[in-house]
Coordinates of C-alpha atoms in Angstrom, one line a residue:
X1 CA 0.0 0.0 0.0
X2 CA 1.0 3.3 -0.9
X3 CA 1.6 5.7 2.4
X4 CA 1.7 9.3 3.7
X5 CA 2.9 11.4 6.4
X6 CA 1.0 14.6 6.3
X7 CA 0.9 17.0 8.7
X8 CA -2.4 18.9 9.9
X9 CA -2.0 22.6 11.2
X10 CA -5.8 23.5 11.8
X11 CA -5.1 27.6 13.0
X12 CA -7.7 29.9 13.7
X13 CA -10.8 31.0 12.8
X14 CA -12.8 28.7 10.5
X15 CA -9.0 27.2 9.5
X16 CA -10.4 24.0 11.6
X17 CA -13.3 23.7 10.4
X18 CA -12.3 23.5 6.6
X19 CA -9.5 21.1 8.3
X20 CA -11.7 18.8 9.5
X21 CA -14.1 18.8 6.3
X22 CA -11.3 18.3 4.2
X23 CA -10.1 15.5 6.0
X24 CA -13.6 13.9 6.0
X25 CA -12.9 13.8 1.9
X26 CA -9.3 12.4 2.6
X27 CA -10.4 9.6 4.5
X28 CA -13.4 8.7 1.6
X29 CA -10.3 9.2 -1.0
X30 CA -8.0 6.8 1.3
X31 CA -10.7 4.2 1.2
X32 CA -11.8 4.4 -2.1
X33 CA -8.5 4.4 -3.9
X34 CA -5.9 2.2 -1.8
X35 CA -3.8 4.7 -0.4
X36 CA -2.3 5.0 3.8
X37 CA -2.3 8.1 5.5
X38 CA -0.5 9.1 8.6
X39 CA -1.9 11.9 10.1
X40 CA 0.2 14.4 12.3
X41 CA -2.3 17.0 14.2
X42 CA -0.3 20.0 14.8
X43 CA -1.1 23.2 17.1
X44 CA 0.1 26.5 16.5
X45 CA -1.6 30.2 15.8
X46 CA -2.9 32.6 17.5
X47 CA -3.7 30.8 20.5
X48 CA -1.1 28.7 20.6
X49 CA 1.3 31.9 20.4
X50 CA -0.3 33.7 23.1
X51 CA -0.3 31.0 25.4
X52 CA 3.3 30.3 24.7
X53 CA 4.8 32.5 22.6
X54 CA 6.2 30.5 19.7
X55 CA 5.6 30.8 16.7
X56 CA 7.9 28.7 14.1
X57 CA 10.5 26.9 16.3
X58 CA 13.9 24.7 15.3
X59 CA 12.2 21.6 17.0
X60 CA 8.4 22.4 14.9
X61 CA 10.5 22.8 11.9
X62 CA 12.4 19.5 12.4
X63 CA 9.0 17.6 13.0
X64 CA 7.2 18.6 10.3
X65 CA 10.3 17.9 7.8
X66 CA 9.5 14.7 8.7
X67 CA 6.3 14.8 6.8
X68 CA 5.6 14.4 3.2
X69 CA 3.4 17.3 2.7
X70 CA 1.2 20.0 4.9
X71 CA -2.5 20.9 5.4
X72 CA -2.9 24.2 6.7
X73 CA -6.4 26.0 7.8
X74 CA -6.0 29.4 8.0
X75 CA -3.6 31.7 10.7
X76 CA -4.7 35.4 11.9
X77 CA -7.0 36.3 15.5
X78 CA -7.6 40.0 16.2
X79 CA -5.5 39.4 19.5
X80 CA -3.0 39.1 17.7
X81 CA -0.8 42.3 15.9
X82 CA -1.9 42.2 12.0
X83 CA 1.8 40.5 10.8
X84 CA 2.8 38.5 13.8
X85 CA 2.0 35.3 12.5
X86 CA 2.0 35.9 9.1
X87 CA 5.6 36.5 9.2
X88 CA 6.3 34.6 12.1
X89 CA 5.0 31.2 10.8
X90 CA 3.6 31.1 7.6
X91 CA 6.2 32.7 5.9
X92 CA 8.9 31.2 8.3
X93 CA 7.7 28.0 6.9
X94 CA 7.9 29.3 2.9
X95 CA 11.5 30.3 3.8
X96 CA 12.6 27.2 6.1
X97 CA 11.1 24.5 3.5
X98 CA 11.9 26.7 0.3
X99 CA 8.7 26.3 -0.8
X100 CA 9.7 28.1 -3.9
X101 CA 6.0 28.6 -5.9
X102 CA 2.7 29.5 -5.0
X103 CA 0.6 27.8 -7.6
X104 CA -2.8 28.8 -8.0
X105 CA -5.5 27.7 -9.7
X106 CA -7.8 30.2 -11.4
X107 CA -10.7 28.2 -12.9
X108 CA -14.0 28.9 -13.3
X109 CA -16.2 25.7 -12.2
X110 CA -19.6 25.1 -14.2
X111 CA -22.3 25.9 -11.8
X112 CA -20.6 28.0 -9.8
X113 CA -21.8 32.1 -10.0
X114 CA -19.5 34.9 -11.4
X115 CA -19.6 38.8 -10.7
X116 CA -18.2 38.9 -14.3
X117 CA -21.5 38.8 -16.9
X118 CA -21.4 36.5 -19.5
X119 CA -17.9 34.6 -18.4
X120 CA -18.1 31.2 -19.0
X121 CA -16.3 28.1 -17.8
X122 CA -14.2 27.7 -21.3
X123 CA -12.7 31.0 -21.2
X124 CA -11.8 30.9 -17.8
X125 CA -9.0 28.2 -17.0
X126 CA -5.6 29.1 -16.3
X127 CA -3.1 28.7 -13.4
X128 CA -0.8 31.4 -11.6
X129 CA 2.7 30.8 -10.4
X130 CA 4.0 33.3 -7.5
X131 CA 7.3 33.7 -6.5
X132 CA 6.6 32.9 -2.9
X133 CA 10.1 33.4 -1.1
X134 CA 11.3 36.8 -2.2
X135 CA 10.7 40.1 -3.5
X136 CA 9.0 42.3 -1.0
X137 CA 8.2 39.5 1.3
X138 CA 11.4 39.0 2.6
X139 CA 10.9 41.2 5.5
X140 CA 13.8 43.5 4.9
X141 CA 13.5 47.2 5.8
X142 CA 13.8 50.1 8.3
X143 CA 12.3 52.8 10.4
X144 CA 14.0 56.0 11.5
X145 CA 12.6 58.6 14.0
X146 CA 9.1 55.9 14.4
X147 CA 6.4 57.6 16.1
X148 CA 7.7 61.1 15.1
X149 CA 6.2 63.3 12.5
X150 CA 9.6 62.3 10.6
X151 CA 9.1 59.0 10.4
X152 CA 10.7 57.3 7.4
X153 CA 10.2 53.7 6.4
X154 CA 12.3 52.0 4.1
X155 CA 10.8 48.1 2.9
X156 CA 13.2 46.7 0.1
X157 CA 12.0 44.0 -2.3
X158 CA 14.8 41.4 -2.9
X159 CA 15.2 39.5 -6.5
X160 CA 17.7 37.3 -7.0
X161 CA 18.4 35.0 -10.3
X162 CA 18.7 31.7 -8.5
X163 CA 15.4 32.4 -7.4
X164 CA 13.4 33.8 -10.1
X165 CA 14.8 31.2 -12.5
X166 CA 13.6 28.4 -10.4
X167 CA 10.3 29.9 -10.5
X168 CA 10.1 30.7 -14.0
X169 CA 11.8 27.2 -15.4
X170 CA 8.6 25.6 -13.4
X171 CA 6.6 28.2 -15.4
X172 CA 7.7 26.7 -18.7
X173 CA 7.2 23.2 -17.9
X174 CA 4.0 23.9 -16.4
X175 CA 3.1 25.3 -20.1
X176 CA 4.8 22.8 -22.1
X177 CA 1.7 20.5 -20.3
X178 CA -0.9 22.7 -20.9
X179 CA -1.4 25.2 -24.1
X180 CA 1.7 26.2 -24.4
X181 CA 1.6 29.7 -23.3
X182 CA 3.4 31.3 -20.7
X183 CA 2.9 35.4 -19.6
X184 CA 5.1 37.1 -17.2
X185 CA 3.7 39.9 -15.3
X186 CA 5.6 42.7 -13.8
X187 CA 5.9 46.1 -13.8
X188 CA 9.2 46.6 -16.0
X189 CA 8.2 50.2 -16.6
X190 CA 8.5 51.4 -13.5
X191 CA 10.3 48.9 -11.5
X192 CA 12.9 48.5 -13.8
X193 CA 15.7 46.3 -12.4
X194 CA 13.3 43.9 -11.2
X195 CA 11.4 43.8 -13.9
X196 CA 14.7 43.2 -16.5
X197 CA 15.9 40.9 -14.1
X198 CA 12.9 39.0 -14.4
X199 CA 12.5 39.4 -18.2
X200 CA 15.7 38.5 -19.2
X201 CA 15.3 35.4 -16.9
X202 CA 12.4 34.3 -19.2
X203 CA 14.4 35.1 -21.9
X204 CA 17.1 33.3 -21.3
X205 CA 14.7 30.1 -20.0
X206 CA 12.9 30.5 -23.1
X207 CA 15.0 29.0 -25.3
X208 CA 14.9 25.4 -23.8
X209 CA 11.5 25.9 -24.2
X210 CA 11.0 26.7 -28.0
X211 CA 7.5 25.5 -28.2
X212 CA 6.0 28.2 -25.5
X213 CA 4.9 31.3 -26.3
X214 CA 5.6 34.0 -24.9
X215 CA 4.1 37.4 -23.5
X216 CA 3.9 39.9 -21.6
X217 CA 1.7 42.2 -19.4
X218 CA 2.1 45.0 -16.8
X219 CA 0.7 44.2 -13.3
X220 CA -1.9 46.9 -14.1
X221 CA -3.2 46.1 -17.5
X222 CA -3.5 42.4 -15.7
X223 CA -6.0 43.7 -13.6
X224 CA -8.2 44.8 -16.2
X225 CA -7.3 41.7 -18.5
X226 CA -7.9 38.9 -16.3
X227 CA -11.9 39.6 -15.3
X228 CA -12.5 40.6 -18.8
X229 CA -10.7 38.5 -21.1
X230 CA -9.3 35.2 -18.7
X231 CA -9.1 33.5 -21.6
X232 CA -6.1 35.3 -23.0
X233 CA -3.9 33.7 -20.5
X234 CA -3.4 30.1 -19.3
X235 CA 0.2 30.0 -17.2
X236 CA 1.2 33.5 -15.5
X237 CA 4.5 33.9 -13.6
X238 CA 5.0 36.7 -11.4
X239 CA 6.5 38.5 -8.5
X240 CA 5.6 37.6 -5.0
X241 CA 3.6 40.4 -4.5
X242 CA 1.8 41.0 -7.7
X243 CA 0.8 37.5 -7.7
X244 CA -0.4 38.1 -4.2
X245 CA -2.6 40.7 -5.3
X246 CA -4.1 38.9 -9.3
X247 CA -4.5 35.7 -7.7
X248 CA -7.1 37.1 -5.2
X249 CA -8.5 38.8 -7.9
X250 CA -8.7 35.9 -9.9
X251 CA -10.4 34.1 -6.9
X252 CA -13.1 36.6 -7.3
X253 CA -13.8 36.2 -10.8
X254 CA -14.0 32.3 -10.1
X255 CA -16.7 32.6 -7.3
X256 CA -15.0 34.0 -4.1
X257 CA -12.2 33.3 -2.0
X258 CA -13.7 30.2 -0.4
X259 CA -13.7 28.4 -3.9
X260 CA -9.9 29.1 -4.3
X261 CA -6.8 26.5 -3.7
X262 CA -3.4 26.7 -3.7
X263 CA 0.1 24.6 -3.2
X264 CA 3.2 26.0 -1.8
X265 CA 5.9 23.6 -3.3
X266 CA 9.1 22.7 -2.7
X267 CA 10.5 22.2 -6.3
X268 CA 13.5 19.6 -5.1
X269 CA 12.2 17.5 -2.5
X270 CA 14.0 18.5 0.0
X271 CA 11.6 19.0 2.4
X272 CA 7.4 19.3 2.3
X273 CA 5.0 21.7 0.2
X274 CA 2.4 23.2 2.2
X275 CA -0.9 23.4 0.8
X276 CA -4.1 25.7 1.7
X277 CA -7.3 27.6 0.9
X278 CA -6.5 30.9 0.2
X279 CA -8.9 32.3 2.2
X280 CA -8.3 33.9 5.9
X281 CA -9.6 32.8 9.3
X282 CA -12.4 35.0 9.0
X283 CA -13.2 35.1 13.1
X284 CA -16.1 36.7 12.7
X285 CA -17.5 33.7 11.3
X286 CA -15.7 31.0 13.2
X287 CA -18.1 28.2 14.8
X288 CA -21.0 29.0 12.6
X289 CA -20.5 26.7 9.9
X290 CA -20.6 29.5 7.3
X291 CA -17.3 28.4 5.7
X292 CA -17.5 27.3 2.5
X293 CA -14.4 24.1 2.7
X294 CA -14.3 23.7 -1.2
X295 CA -11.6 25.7 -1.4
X296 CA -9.6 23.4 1.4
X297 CA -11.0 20.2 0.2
X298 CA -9.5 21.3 -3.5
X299 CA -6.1 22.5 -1.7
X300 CA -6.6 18.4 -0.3
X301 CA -6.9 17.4 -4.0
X302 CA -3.7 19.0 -4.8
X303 CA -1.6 17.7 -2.4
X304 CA -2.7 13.9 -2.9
X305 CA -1.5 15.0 -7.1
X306 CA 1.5 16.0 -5.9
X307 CA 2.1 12.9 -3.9
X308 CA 1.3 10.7 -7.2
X309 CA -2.3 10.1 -6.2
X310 CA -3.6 11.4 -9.6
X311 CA -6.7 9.9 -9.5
X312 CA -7.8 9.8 -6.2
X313 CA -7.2 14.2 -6.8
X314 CA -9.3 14.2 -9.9
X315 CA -12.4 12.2 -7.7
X316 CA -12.3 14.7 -5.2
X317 CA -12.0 17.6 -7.7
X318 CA -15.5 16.1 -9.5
X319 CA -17.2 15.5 -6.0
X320 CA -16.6 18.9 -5.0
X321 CA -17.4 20.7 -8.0
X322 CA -20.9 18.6 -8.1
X323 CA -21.5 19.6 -4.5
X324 CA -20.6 23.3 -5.4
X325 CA -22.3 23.6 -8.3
X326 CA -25.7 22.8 -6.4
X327 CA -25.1 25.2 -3.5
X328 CA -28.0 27.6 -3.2
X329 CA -25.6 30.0 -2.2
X330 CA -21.5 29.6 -1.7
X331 CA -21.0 30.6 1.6
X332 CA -22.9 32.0 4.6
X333 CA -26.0 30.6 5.9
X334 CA -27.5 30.6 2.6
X335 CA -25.0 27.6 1.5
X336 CA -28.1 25.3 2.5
X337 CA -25.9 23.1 4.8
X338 CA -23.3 23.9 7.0
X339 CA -18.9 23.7 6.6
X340 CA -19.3 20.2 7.6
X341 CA -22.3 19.1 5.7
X342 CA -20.7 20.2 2.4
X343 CA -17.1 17.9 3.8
X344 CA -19.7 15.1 4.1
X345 CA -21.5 15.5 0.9
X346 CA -18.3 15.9 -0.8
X347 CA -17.3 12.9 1.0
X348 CA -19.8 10.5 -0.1
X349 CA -19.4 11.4 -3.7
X350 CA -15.7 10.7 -3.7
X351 CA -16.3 7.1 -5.0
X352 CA -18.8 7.5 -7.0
X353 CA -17.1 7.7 -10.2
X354 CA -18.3 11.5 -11.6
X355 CA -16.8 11.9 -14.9
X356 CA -14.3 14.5 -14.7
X357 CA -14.5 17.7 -14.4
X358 CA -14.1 19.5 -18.4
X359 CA -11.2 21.5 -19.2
X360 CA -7.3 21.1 -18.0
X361 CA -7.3 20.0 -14.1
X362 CA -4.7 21.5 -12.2
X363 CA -4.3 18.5 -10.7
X364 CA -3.1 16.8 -13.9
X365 CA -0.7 19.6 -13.7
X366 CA 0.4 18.7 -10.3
X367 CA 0.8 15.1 -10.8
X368 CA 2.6 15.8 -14.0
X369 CA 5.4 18.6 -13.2
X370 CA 7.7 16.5 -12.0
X371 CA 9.0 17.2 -7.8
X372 CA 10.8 15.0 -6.0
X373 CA 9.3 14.4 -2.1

């Protein structure tokens, strides 16, 4: 039997709840399809950090190496200073494991409402990749004379080459499996050593890859491009913040942010990607059963493609989109059942054998890529 160590970090907020719906789908998808999982409960957020006051440790880093992948809920509690634990743990853990992309989904489910009128499923199907270890993220900058009326903050953003080209060779392979298109988004313009640091990176990376096109758009032209015309793209590659800001966008445009996955992977193996609904912990809503879990349960789905468990991802992908796609509404108490009534429904599906979902799965793209642990 195939088997795997994975690692559970609930959080805050609704991050449990999505947890514990998701895993209600992994154990359907371990029965149904053959596979072992060892599961690793592991507590840390806000709670955790006020009652202790750790946050990303040598010893938590060591024990969670020891996994093959990570499910995380969400992290953030108004107790806690806005920044504390994003920088503190989540992108600790980016940093520690080199979990080098972000890789986002942006796919528009059929069933499932849009803002954007007349958008249909077939011209919305693409996947963002972030740089998800630099640029202004790295948490590098100054204050002189704080709390004075001549206060003067300094924040850098750090490229390197090492780093974009890992990103951006991913990119390209990610294309060659898809249509064959890759788009780089920056803001060369105005940021101009970034931006020709980055564009000469694709350049250069380009020509192993002679059967990807290429293009190019500014950060802002993206954001009027990608609700309007989707279709014009299929893989983007970006900065870490741009693709910060389009991928929630793009969440949007695909039904909200509690429809919208995402991997953080480590490219080499050499220790585990992290995977997670891009939503927050929205406390305001925690206990309720509001939270919509498709966006976790898809996040699931990703990490069993990455592991090699390509089909057991594309069942869960077709249950969840079935389950979505009769929703009265997709979150709130409009949803019709609760965060753990749409992990069970989803759940029970999982072996039913739904045809798969139309148009190019992400988890395809997962399973095919090509990382090592």
């Amino acid at each position: 039997m195939r088997n795997h160590r994975i690692a559970v970090v609930p959080g805050d907020g609704i991050g449990p709840e999505v947890i514990d719906a998701s895993l209600q789908v992994l154990a359907a998808a371990e029965t149904a399809f053959g596979f072992g999982m060892e599961l690793t409960r592991i507590e840390a957020g806000a709670r955790h950090y006020l009652r202790t006051g750790e946050l990303w440790t040598p010893e938590l880093e060591e024990r969670l190496r020891g996994h093959d992948a990570v499910l995380f809920g969400a992290m953030g509690d108004p107790a806690v200073k806005p920044g504390v634990l994003e920088r503190g743990f989540i992108l600790a853990m980016r940093k520690a494991f080199q979990q080098a992309v972000n890789l986002r989904p942006v796919k528009l489910y059929g069933g499932v409402a849009t803002p954007i009128a007349g958008l249909t499923p077939e011209r919305c199907d693409l996947v963002i990749v972030r740089e998800n270890t630099e640029g202004a993220y790295v948490g590098s900058g100054s204050t002189v004379h704080a709390g004075t009326p001549y206060a003067v903050a300094v924040q850098e953003s750090v490229n390197t080459r090492p780093g974009i080209e890992r990103v951006v060779d991913y990119s390209f392979r990610l294309a060659q499996q898809r249509r064959k298109k890759l788009t780089l988004c920056h803001k060369k313009n105005i940021l101009v050593e970034a931006g020709n640091l980055w564009q000469d990176t694709v350049d250069e990376v380009g020509l192993r890859y002679p059967d990807v096109e290429v293009d190019y758009v500014h950060v802002d032209a993206m954001c009027f491009h990608l609700p309007v015309a989707p279709e014009r793209f299929d893989v983007v590659v970006t900065d870490n913040l741009f693709g910060d800001i389009i991928t929630d966008l793009g969440a949007v445009i695909q039904g909200g942010l509690g429809v919208a996955a995402s991997a953080n992977l480590n490219l080499d193996g050499s220790a585990p990607s992290m995977f997670e609904a891009i939503h927050g912990s929205a406390p305001d809503i925690a206990g309720r059963g509001w939270a919509n879990p498709v966006g976790a349960v898809l996040s699931t789905a990703m990490c069993l493609a990455s592991l090699g468990e390509r089909e057991a991802a594309l069942a869960i992908e077709a249950a969840a989109v079935h389950v979505l796609a009769g929703l009265p509404q997709l979150s709130g108490p409009g949803m019709g059942l609760d965060t753990a009534g749409v992990g069970k429904e989803i759940a029970s599906l999982v072996g039913a054998g739904l045809p798969p979902v139309p148009g190019r799965s992400v988890m395809e793209d997962l399973a095919g890529a090509g990382r090592g642990k």
